[in-house]
PDB file of C-alpha atoms in Angstrom:
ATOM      1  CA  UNK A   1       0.000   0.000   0.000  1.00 45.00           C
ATOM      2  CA  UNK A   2       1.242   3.915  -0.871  1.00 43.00           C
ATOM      3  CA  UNK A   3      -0.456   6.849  -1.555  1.00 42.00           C
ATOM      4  CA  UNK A   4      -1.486   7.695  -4.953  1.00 41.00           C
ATOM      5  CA  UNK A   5       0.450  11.237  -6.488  1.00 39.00           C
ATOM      6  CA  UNK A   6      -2.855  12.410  -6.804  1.00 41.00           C
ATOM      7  CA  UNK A   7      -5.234  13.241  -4.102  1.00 46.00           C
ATOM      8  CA  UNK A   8      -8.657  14.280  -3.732  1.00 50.00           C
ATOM      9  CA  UNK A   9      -9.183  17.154  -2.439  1.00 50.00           C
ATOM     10  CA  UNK A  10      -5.242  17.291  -1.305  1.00 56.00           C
ATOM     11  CA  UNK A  11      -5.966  15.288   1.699  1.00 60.00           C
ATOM     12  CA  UNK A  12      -3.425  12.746   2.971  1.00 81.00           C
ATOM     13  CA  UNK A  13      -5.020   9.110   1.980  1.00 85.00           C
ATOM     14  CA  UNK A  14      -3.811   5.566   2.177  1.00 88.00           C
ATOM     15  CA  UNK A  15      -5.128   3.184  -0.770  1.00 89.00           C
ATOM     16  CA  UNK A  16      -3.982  -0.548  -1.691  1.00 90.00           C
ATOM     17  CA  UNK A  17      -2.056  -0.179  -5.056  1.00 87.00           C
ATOM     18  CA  UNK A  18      -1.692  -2.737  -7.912  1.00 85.00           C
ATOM     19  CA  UNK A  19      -2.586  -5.788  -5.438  1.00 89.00           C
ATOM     20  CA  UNK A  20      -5.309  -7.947  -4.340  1.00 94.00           C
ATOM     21  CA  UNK A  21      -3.549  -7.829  -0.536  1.00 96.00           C
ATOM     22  CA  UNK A  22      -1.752  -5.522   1.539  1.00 95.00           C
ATOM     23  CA  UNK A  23      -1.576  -3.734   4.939  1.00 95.00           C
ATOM     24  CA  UNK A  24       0.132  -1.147   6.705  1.00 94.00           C
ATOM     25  CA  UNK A  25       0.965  -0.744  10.545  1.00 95.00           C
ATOM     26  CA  UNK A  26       2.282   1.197  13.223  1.00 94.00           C
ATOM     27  CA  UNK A  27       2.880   3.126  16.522  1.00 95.00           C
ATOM     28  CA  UNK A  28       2.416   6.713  17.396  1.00 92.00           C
ATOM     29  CA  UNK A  29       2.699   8.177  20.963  1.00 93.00           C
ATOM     30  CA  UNK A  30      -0.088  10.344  22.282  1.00 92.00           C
ATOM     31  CA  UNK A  31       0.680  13.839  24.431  1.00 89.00           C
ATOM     32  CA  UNK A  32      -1.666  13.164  27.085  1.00 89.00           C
ATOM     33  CA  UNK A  33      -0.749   9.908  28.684  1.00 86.00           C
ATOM     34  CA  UNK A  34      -3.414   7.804  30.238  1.00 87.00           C
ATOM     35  CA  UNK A  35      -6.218   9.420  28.268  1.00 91.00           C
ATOM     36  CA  UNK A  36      -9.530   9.036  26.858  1.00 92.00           C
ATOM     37  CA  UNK A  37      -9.101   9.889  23.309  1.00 94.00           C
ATOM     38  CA  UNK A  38     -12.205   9.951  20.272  1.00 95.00           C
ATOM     39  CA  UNK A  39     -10.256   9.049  16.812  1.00 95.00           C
ATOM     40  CA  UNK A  40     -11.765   9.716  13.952  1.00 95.00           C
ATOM     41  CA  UNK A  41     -11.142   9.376   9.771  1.00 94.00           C
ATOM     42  CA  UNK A  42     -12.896   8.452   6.982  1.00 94.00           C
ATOM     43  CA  UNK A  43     -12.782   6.082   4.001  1.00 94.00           C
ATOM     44  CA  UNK A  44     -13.824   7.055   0.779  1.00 92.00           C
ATOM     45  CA  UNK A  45     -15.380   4.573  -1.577  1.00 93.00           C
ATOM     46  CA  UNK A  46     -15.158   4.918  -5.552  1.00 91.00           C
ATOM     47  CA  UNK A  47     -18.196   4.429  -7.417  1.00 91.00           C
ATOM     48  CA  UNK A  48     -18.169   4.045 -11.244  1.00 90.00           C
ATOM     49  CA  UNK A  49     -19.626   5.945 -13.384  1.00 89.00           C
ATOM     50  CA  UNK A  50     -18.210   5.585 -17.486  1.00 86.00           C
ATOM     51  CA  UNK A  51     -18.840   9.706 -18.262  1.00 85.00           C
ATOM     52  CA  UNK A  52     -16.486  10.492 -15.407  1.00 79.00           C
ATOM     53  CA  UNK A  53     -12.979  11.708 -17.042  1.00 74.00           C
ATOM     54  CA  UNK A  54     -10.283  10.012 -16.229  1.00 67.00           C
ATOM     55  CA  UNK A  55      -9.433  10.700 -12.425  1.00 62.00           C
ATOM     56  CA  UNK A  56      -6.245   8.834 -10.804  1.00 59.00           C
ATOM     57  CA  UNK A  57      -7.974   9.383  -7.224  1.00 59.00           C
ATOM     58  CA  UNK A  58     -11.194   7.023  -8.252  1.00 67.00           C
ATOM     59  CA  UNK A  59     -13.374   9.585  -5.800  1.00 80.00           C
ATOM     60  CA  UNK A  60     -15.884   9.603  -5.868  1.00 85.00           C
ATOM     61  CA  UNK A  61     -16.448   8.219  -9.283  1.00 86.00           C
ATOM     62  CA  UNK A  62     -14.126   7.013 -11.411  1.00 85.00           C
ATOM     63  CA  UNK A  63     -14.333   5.567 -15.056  1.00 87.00           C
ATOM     64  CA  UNK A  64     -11.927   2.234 -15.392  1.00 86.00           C
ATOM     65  CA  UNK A  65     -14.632   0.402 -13.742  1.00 87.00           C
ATOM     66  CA  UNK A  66     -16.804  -1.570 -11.334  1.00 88.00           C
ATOM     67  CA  UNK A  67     -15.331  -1.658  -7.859  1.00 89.00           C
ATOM     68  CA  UNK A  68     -14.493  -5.705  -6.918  1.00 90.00           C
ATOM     69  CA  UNK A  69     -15.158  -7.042  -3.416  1.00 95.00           C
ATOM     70  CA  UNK A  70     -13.321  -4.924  -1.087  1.00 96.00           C
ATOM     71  CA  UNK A  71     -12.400  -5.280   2.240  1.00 97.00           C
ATOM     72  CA  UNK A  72     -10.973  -3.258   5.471  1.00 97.00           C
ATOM     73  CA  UNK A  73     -10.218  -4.684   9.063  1.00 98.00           C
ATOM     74  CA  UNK A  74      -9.263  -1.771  10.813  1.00 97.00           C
ATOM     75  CA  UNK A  75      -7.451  -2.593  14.659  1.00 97.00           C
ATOM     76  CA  UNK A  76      -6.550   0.048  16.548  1.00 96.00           C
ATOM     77  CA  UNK A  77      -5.362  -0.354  19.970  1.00 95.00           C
ATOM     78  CA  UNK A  78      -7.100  -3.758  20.139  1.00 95.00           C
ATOM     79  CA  UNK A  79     -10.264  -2.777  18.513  1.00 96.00           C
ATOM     80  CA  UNK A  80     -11.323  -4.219  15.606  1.00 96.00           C
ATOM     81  CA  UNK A  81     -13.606  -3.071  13.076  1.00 96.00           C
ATOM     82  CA  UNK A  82     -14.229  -4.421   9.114  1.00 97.00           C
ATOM     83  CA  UNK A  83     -15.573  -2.445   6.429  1.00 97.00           C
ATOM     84  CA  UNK A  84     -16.549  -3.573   2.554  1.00 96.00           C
ATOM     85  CA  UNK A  85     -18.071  -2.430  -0.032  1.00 93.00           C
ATOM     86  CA  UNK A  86     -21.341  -4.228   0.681  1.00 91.00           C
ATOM     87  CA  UNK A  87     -21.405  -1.669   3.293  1.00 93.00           C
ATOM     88  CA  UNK A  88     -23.319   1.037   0.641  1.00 92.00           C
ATOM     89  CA  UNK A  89     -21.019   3.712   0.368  1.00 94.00           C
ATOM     90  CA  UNK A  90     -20.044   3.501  -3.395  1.00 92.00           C
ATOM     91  CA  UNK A  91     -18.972   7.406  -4.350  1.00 91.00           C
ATOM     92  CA  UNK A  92     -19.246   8.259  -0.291  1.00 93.00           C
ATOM     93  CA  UNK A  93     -17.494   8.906   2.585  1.00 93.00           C
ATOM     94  CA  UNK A  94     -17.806   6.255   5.857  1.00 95.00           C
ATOM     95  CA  UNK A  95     -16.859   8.276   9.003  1.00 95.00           C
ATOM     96  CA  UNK A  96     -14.877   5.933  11.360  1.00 96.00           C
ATOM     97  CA  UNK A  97     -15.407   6.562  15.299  1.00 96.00           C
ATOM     98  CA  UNK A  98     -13.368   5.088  17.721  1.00 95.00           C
ATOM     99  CA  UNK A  99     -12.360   5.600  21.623  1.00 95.00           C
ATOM    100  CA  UNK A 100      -9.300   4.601  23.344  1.00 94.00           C
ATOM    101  CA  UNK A 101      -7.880   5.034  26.898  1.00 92.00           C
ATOM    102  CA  UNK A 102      -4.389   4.603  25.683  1.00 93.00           C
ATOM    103  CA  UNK A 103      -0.470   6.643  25.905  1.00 93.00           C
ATOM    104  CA  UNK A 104      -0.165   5.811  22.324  1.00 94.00           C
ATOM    105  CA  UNK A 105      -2.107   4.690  19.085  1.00 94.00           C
ATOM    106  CA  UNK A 106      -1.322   0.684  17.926  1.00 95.00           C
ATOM    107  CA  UNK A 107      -2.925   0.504  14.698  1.00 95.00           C
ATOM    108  CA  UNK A 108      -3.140  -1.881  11.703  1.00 96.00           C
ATOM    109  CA  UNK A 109      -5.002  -1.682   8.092  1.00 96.00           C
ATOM    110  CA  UNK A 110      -5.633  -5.033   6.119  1.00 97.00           C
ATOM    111  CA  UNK A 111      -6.802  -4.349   2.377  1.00 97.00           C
ATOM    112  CA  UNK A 112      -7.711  -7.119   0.533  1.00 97.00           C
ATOM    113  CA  UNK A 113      -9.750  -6.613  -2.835  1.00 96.00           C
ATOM    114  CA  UNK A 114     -10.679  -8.745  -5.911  1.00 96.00           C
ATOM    115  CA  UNK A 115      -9.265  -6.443  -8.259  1.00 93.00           C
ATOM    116  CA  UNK A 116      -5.924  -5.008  -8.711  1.00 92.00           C
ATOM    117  CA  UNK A 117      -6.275  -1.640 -10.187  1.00 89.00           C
ATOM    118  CA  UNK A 118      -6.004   1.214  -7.498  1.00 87.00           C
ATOM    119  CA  UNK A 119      -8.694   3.506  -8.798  1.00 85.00           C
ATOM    120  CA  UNK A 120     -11.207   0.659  -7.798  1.00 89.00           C
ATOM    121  CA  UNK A 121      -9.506   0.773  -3.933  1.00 91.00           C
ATOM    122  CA  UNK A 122     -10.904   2.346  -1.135  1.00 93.00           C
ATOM    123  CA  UNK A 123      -8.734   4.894   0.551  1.00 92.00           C
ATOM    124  CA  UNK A 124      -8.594   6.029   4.210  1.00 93.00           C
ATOM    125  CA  UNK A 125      -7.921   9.748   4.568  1.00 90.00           C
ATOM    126  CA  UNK A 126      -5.606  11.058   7.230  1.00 86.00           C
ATOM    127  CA  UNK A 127      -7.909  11.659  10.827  1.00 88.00           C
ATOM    128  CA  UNK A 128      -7.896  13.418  14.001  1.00 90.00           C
ATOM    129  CA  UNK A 129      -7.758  12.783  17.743  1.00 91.00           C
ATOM    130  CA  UNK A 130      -9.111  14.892  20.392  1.00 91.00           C
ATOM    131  CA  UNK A 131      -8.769  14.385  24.231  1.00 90.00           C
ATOM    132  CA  UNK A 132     -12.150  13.280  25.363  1.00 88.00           C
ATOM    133  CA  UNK A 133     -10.314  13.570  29.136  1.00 86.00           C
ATOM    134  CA  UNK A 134      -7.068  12.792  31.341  1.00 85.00           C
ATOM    135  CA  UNK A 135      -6.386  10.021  34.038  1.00 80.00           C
ATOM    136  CA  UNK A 136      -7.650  12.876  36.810  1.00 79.00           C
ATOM    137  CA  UNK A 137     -11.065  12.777  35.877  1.00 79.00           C
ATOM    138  CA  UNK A 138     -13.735  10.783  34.648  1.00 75.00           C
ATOM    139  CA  UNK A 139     -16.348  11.305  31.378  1.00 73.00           C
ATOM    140  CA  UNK A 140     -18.331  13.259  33.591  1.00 74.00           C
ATOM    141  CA  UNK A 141     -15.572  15.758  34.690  1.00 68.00           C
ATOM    142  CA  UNK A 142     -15.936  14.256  38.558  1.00 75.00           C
ATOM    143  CA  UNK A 143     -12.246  15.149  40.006  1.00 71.00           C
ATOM    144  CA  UNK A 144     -11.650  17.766  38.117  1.00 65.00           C
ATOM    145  CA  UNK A 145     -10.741  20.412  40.451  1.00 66.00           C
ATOM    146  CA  UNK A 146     -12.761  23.617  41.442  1.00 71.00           C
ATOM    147  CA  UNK A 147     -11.068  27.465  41.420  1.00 73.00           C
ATOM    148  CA  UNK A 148      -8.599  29.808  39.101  1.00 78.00           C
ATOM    149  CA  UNK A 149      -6.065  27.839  37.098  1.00 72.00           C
ATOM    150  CA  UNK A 150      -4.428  28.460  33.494  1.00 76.00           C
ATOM    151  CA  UNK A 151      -5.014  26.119  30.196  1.00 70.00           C
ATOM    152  CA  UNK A 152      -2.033  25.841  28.051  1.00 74.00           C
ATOM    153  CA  UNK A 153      -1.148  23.666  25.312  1.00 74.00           C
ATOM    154  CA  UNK A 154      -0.501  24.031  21.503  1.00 75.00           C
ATOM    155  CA  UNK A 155      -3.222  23.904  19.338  1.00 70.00           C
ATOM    156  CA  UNK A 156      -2.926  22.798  15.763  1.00 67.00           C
ATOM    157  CA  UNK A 157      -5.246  23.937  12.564  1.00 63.00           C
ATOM    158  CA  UNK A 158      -7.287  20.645  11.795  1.00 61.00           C
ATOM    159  CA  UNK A 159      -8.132  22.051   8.493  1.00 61.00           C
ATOM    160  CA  UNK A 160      -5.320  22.620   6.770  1.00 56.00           C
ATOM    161  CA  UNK A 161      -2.049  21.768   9.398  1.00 48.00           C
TER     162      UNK A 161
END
């Protein structure tokens, strides 16, 4: 798996290439340790439609062809979660939602497909994570202390970087 040069949209995305199998995994430490955190990205689906010009990205239609049987098992910090395209979200975008209580994000992608051109992959665009809460309180806010105090932190554009 490797991204594509072309992107829709110029987002970051992640798409099985020229193969019927692939995956990709990895680590990334979180700033917050002992955390609640809400991930969250989405997959975008190709649909087919034979008036669409050509369009290396295959989102969200694309003109080489029918989409083949395609398949996602997402595991992220011991969650699991498959997606396919008998899901229903040819030409559309399938938000992914998941919550961890973790120092770090353990992830894994398997893509298998029955066909082996990329414009008929899936791809999953780059997400987000935000803090749901710390080890000091709960999902309630119960221990959170009570008085004057200072937030700091560095805050990053979600939009654009």
């Amino acid at each position: 798996t490797e991204p594509p040069s072309s992107t829709p949209h110029g987002v970051s995305m992640l798409r099985l290439t020229s193969g019927s199998s692939g995956f990709v995994q990895g680590s990334m430490p979180l700033p917050v340790p002992s955390a609640s955190w809400t991930l969250q990205f989405y997959i975008g689906w190709p649909a087919y439609d034979a008036g669409e010009p050509a369009n290396e990205a295959g989102f969200p239609t694309q003109n080489v062809g029918a989409p083949g049987k395609d398949t996602i098992k997402i595991s992220i910090n011991g969650k699991e979660q498959t997606v396919s395209t008998s899901d229903g979200y040819a030409g559309k975008m399938q938000v992914i939602m998941m919550t961890v209580e973790a120092d770090s994000l353990i992830f894994r992608f398997d893509f298998t497909s029955t066909t082996t051109d990329p414009a008929l992959h899936p791809f999953i665009a780059a997400g987000e994570v935000t803090l749901n809460h710390d080890a000091t309180t709960d999902e309630n806010g119960v221990g959170f202390g009570e008085g004057k105090g200072e937030f700091k932190g560095k805050c990053v554009n979600a939009i654009n970087g």
